[in-house]
Tab-separated table of C-alpha atoms and ligand atoms in Angstrom:
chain	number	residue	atom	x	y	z
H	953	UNK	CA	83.368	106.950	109.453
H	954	UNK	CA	83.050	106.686	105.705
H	955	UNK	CA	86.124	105.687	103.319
H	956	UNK	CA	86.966	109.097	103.132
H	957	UNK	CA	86.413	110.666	106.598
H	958	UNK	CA	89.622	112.479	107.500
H	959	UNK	CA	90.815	111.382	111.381
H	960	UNK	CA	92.917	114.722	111.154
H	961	UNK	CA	91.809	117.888	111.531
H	962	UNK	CA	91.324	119.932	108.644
H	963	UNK	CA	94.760	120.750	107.312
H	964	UNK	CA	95.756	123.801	104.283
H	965	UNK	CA	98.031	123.090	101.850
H	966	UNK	CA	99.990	126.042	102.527
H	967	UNK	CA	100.522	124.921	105.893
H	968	UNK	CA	102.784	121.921	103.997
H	969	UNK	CA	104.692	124.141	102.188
H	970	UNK	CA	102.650	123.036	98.686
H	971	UNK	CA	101.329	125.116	96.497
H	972	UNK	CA	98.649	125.029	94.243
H	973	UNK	CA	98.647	125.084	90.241
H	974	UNK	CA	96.932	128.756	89.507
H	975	UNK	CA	100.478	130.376	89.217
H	976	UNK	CA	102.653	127.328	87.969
H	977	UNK	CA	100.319	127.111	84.855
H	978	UNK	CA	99.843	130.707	84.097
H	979	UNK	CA	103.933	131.074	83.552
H	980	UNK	CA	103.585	128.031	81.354
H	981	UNK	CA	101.264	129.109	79.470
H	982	UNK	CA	102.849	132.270	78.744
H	983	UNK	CA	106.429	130.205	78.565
H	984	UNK	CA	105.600	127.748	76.408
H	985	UNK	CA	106.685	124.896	78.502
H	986	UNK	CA	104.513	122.535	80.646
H	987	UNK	CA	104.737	121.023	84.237
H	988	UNK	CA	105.556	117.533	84.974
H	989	UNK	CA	102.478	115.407	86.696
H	990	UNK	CA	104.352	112.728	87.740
H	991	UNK	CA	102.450	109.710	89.984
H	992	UNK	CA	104.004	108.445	92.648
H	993	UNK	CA	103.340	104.983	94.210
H	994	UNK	CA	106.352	104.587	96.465
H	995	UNK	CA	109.360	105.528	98.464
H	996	UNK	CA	111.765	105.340	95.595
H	997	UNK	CA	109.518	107.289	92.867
H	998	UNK	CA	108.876	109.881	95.322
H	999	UNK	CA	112.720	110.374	96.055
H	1000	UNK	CA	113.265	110.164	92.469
H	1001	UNK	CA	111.115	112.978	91.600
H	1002	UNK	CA	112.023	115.111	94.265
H	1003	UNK	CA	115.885	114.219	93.443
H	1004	UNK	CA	115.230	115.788	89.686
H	1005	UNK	CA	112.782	118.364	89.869
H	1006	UNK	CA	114.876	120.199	92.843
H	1007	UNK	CA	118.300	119.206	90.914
H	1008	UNK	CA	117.087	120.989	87.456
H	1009	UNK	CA	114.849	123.221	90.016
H	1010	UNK	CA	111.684	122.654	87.613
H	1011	UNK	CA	107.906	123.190	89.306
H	1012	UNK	CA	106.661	119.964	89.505
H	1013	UNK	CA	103.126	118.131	90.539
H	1014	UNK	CA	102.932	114.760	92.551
H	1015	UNK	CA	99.688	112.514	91.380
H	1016	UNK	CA	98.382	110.438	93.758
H	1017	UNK	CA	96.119	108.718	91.474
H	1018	UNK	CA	92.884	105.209	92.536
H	1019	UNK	CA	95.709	102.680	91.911
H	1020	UNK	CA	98.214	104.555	94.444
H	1021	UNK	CA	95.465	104.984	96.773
H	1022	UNK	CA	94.420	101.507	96.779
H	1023	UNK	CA	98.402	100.464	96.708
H	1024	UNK	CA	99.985	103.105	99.561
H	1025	UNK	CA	97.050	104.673	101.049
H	1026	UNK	CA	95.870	108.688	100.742
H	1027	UNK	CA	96.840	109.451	104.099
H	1028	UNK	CA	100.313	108.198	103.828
H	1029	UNK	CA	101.058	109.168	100.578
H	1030	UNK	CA	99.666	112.789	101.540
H	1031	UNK	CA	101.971	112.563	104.495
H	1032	UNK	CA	104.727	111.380	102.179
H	1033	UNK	CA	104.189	114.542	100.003
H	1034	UNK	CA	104.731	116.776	103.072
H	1035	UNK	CA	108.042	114.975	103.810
H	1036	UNK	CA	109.002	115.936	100.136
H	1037	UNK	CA	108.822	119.883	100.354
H	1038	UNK	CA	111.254	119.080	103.848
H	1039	UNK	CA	113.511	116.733	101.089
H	1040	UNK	CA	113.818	119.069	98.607
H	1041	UNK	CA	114.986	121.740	100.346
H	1042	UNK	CA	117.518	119.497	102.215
H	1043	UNK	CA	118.746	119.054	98.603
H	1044	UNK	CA	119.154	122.919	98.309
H	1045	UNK	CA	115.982	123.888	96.622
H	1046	UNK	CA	115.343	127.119	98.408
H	1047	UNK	CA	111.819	127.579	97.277
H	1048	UNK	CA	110.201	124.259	96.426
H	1049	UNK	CA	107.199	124.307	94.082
H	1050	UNK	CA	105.625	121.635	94.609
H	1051	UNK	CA	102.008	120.556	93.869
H	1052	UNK	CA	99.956	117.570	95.533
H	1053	UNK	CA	96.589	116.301	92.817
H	1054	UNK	CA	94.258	113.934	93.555
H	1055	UNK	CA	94.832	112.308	89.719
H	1056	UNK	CA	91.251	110.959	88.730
H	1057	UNK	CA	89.191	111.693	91.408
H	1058	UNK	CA	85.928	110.061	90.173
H	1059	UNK	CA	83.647	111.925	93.371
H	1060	UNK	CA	82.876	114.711	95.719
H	1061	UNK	CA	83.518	113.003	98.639
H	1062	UNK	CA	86.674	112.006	97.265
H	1063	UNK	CA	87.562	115.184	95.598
H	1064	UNK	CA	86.626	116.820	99.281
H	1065	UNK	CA	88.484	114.595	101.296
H	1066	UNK	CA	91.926	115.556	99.525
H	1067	UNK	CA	91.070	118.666	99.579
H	1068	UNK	CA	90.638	118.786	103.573
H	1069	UNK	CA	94.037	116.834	103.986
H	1070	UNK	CA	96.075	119.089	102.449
H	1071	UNK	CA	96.032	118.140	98.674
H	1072	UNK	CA	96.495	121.461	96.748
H	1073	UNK	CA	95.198	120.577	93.493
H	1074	UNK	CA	92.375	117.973	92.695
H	1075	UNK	CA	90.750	116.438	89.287
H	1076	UNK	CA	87.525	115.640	89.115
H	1077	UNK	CA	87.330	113.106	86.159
H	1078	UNK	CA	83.372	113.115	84.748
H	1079	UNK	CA	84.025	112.726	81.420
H	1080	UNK	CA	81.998	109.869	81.267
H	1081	UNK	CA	79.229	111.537	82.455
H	1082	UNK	CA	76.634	112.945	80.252
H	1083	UNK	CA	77.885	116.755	79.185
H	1084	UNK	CA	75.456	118.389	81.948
H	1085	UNK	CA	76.433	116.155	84.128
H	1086	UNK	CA	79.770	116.497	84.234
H	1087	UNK	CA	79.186	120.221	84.602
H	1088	UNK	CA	77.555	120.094	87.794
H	1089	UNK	CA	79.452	117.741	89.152
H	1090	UNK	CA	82.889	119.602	88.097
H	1091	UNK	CA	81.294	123.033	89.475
H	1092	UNK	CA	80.483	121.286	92.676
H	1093	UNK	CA	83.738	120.478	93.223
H	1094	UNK	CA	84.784	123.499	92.213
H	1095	UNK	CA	82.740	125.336	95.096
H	1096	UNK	CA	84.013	123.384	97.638
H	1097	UNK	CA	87.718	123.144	96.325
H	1098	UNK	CA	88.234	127.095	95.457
H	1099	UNK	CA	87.516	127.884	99.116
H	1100	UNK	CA	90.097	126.798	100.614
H	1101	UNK	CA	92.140	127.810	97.527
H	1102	UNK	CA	92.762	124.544	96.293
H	1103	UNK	CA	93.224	124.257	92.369
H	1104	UNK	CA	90.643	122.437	90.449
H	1105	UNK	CA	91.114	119.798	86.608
H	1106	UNK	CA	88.150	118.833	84.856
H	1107	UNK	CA	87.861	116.824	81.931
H	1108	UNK	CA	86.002	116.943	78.612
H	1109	UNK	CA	86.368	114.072	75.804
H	1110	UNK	CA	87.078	110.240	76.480
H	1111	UNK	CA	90.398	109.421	76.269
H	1112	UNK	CA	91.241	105.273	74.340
H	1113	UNK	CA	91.634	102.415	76.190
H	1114	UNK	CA	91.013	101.884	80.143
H	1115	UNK	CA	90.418	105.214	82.046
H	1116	UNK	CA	90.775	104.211	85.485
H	1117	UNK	CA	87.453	101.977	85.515
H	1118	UNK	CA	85.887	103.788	82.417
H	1119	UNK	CA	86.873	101.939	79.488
H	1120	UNK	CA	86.173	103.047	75.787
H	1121	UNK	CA	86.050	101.235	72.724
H	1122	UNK	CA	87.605	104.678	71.104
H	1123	UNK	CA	89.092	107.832	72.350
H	1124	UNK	CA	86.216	110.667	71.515
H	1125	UNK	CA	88.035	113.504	70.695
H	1126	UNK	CA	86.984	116.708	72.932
H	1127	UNK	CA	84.987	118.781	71.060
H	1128	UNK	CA	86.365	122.024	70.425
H	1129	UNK	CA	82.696	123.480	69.921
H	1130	UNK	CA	82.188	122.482	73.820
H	1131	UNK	CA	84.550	123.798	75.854
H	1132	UNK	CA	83.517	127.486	76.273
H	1133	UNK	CA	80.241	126.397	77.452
H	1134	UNK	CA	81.983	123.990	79.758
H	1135	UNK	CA	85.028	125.805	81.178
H	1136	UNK	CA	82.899	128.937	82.022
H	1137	UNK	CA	80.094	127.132	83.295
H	1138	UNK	CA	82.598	124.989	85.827
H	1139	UNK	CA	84.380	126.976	86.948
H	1140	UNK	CA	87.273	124.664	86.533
H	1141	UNK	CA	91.010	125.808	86.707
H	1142	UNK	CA	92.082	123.629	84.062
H	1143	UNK	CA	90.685	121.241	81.329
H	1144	UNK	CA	91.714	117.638	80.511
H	1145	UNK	CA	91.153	117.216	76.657
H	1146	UNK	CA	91.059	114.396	74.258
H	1147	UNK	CA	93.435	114.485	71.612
H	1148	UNK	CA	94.940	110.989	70.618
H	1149	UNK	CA	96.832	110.168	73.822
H	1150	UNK	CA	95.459	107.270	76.161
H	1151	UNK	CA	96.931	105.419	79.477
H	1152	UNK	CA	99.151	102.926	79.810
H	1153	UNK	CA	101.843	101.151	77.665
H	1154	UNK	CA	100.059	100.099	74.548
H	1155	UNK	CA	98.500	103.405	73.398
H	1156	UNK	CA	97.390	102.160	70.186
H	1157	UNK	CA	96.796	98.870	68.517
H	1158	UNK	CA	99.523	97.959	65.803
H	1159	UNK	CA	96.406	98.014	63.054
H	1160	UNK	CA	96.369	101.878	63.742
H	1161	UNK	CA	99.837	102.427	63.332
H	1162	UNK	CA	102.759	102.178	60.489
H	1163	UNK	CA	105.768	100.165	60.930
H	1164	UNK	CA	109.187	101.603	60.832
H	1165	UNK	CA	110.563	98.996	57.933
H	1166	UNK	CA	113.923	99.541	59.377
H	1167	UNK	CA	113.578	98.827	63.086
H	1168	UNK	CA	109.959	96.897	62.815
H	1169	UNK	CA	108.946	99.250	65.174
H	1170	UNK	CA	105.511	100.814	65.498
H	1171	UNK	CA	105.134	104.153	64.451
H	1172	UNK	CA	101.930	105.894	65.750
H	1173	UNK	CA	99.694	108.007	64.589
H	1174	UNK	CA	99.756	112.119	64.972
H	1175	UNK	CA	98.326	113.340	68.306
H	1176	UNK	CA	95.100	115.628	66.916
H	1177	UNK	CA	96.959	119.196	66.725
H	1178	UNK	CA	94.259	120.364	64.831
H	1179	UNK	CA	91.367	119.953	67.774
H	1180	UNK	CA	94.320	121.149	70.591
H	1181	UNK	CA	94.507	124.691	67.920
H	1182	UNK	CA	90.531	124.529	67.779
H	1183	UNK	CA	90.636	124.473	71.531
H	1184	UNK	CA	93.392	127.012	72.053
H	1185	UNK	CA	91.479	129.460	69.920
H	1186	UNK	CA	88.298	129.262	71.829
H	1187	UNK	CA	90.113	129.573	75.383
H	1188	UNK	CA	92.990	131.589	74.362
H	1189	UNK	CA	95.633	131.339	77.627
H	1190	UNK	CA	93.502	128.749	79.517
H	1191	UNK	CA	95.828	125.799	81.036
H	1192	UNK	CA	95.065	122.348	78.982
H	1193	UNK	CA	95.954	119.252	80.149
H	1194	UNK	CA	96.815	116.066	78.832
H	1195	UNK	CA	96.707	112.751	80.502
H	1196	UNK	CA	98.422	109.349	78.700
H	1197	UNK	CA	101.542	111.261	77.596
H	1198	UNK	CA	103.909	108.322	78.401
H	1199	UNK	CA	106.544	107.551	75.436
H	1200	UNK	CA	107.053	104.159	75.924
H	1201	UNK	CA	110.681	104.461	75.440
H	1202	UNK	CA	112.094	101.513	73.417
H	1203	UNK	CA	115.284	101.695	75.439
H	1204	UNK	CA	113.148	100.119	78.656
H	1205	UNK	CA	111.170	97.916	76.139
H	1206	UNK	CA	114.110	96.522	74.611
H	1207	UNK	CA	115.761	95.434	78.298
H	1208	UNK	CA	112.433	94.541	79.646
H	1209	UNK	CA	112.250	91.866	76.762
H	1210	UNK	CA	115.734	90.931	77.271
H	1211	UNK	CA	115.648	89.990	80.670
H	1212	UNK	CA	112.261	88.043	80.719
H	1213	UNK	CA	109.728	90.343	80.250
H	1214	UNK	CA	107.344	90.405	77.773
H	1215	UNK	CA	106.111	93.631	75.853
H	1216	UNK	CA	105.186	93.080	72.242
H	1217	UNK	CA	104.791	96.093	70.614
H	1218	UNK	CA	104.162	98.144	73.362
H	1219	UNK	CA	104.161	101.990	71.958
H	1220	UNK	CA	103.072	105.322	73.373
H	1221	UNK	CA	103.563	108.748	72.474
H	1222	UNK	CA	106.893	110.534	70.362
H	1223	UNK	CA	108.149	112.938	72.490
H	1224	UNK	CA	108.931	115.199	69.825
H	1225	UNK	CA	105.206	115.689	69.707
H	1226	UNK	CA	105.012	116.499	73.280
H	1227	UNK	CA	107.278	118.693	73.198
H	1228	UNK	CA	105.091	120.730	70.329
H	1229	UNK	CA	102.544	120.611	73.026
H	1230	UNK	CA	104.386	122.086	75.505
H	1231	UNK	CA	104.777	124.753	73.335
H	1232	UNK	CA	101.079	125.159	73.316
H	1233	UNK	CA	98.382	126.116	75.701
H	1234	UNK	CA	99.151	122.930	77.555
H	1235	UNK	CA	100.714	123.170	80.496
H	1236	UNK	CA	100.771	119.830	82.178
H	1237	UNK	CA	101.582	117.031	80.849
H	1238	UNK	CA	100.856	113.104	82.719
H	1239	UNK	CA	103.725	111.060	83.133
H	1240	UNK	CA	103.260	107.379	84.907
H	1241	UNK	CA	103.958	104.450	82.593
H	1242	UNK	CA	107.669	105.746	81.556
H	1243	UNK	CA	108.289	105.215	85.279
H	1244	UNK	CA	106.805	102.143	85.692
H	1245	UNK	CA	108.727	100.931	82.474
H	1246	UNK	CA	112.025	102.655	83.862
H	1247	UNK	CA	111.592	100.826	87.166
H	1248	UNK	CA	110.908	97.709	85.911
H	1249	UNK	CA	113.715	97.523	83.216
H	1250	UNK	CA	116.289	98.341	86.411
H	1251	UNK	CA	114.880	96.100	88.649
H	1252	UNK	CA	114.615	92.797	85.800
H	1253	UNK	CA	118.101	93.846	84.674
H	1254	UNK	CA	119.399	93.339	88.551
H	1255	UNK	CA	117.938	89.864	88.766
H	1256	UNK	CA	119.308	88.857	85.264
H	1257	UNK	CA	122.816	90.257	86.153
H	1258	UNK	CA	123.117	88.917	89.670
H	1259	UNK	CA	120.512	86.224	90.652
H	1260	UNK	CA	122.454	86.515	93.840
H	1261	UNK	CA	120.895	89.578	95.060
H	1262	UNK	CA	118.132	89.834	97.768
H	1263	UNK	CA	118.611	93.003	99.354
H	1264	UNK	CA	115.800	95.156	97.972
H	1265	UNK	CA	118.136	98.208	98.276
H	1266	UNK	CA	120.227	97.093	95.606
H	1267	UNK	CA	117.412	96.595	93.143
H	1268	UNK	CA	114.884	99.298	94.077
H	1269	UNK	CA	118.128	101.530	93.981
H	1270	UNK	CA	119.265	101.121	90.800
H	1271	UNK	CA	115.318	101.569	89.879
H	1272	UNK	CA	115.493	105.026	91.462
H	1273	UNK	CA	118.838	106.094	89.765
H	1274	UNK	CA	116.795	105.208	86.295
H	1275	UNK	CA	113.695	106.769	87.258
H	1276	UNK	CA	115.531	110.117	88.196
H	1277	UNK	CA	117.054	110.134	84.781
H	1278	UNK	CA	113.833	109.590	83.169
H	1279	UNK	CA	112.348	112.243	85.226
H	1280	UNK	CA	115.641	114.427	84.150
H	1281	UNK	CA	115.337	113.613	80.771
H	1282	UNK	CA	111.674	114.593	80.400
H	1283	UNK	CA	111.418	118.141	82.468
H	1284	UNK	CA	114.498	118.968	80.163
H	1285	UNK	CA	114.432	117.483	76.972
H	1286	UNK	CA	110.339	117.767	76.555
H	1287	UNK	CA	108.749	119.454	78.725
H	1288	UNK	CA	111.250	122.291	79.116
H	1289	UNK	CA	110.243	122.793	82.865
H	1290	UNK	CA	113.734	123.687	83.799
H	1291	UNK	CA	114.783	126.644	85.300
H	1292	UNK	CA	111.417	127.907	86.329
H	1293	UNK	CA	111.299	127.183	90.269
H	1294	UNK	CA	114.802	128.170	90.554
I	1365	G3H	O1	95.650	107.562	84.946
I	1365	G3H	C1	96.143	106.502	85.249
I	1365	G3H	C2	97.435	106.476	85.979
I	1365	G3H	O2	98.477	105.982	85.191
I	1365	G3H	C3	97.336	105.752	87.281
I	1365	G3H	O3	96.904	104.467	87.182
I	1365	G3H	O4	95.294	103.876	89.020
I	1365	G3H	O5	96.891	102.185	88.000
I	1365	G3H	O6	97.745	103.988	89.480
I	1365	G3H	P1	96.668	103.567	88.497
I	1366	13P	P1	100.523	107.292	81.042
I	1366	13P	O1	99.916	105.952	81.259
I	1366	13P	O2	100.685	107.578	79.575
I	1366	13P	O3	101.806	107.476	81.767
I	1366	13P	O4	99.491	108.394	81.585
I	1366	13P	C1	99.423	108.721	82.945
I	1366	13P	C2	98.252	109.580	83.283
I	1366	13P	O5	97.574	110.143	82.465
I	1366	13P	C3	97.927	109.727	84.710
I	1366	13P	O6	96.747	110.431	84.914
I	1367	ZN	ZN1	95.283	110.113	83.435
């Protein structure tokens, strides 16, 4: 049995009450909103998602990305998502619609064995890959994946900083002059583009930003609207993506620091800006490090406040409560998901 040999029989999607992304990101496109690809590691960020996207009833798409894999395992966290169609209809959404990605799948075997387990959406990420390269391997996938109806991301351009294991000295914008060539000759459902954003909590260095001369804060620089226009014109309705769309709220920065953390200058996306891409042809938009920050903020506050406390319950709780807020806060306030799985 290889790493990714199933035990279980093959299993559909459907049959867990998921769905996959073909419909979700055609009425975004058209509504000028995009759907929340939040990861989930855990119990609590699992709850927490479910807990907002069912109480704001907004579409919403669970990543399961190498870290969570390595961290929870596919199987359980695959079994998990099953458990959280059941959830959010014991929370009174009627019609759940709920999508389970493979975030960064970096192979076919990989990419195949969600697929076969009941994922209903997968990325394959070969953007590292030479241009042909990543072609064939994206179309493979997308062979296998589109017969069993199962939604399929590619991705063209390098995003900054560390992509999973691919790391790059600069993000390489996506080149608007490519993606015809690519998106036609893949096959793939959606496309992953390079714009400006990147992963994790410290999105650019403070050399490429401004500072705020009131708060000393870092102000970043503009995502690349022009290329995302570029791109929109070439694939006019086609579902974009973007990963590394975490804000970095200050709020979590600020209580992080206070409570014995240590995040200088951390700084990530405005939202405002994301919320002009929402508007846009993209139509999902990758949400992990807000939530880690969010969690961790809670949790460090707990232990400052009552150095008492042992019972994980009353730290991972609190954690959960801030998470759903965050969660709230973005399908609402930027991504304007709301109302659209009611
Ligand atoms: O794309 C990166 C995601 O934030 C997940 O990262 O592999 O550390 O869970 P991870
Ligand atoms: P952030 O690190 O900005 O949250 O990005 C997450 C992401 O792109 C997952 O694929
Ligand atoms: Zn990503």
């Amino acid at each position: 049995m290889n790493n990714y040999t199933n035990s279980n029989k093959m299993v559909s999607f459907k049959e867990l009450g998921l769905v996959n992304t073909r419909e979700m990101f055609a009425k975004a496109v058209k509504g000028g909103y995009a759907i929340p690809a939040f990861n989930f590691n855990n119990m609590e960020q699992l709850q927490a998602i479910i807990q907002a996207s069912a109480e704001t009833k907004s579409p919403v798409i669970l990543q399961v990305s190498k870290g969570a894999r390595n961290y929870a395992n596919q199987t359980l966290l695959r079994y998990m998502a099953e458990g959280a169609v059941e959830y959010a209809k014991e929370l009174g959404w009627e019609k759940p619609q709920i999508c389970l990605h493979l975030d960064h799948g970096d192979s076919f075997e990989l990419c195949k064995s969600c697929v076969d387990m009941g994922f209903s959406s997968v990325m394959i990420d070969a953007s590292s890959l030479p241009f042909e390269e990543n072609i064939a391997l994206t179309k493979r996938v997308v062979d296998y994946a589109h017969q069993y109806d199962v939604t399929v991301e590619a991705e063209l351009g390098v995003l900054a900083g560390v992509e999973d294991e691919v790391s790059a000295e600069e993000s390489h914008y996506t080149k608007p002059e490519e993606v015809i060539d690519f998106a036609t000759r893949s096959g793939c459902d959606s496309l992953a583009i390079s714009i400006g954003t990147s992963h994790g909590a410290y999105k650019f260095k403070p050399e490429q930003c401004t500072r705020d001369p009131k708060t000393g804060r870092l102000v970043p620089p503009p995502l690349a609207f022009d290329v995302l226009h570029e791109i929109e014109k070439k694939l006019p309705g086609f579902p974009i993506v973007l990963h590394g769309s975490s804000s970095v709220p200050q709020e979590y920065v600020d209580i992080i620091n206070a409570n014995g953390g240590k995040l200088p200058d951390a700084v990530g996306i405005p939202e405002e800006q994301l919320r002009e891409a929402a508007k846009s042809a993209v139509c999902k938009i990758n949400i992990d490090s807000d939530s880690r920050l969010a969690m961790t903020a809670a949790v460090r506050k707990v232990f400052a406040d009552k150095p008492g406390e042992f019972d994980p319950r009353k730290y991972l709780g609190p954690a959960r409560d801030e998470m759903k807020k965050l969660y709230e806060h973005k399908i609402v306030n930027v991504l304007g998901s709301d109302g659209k799985a009611a």
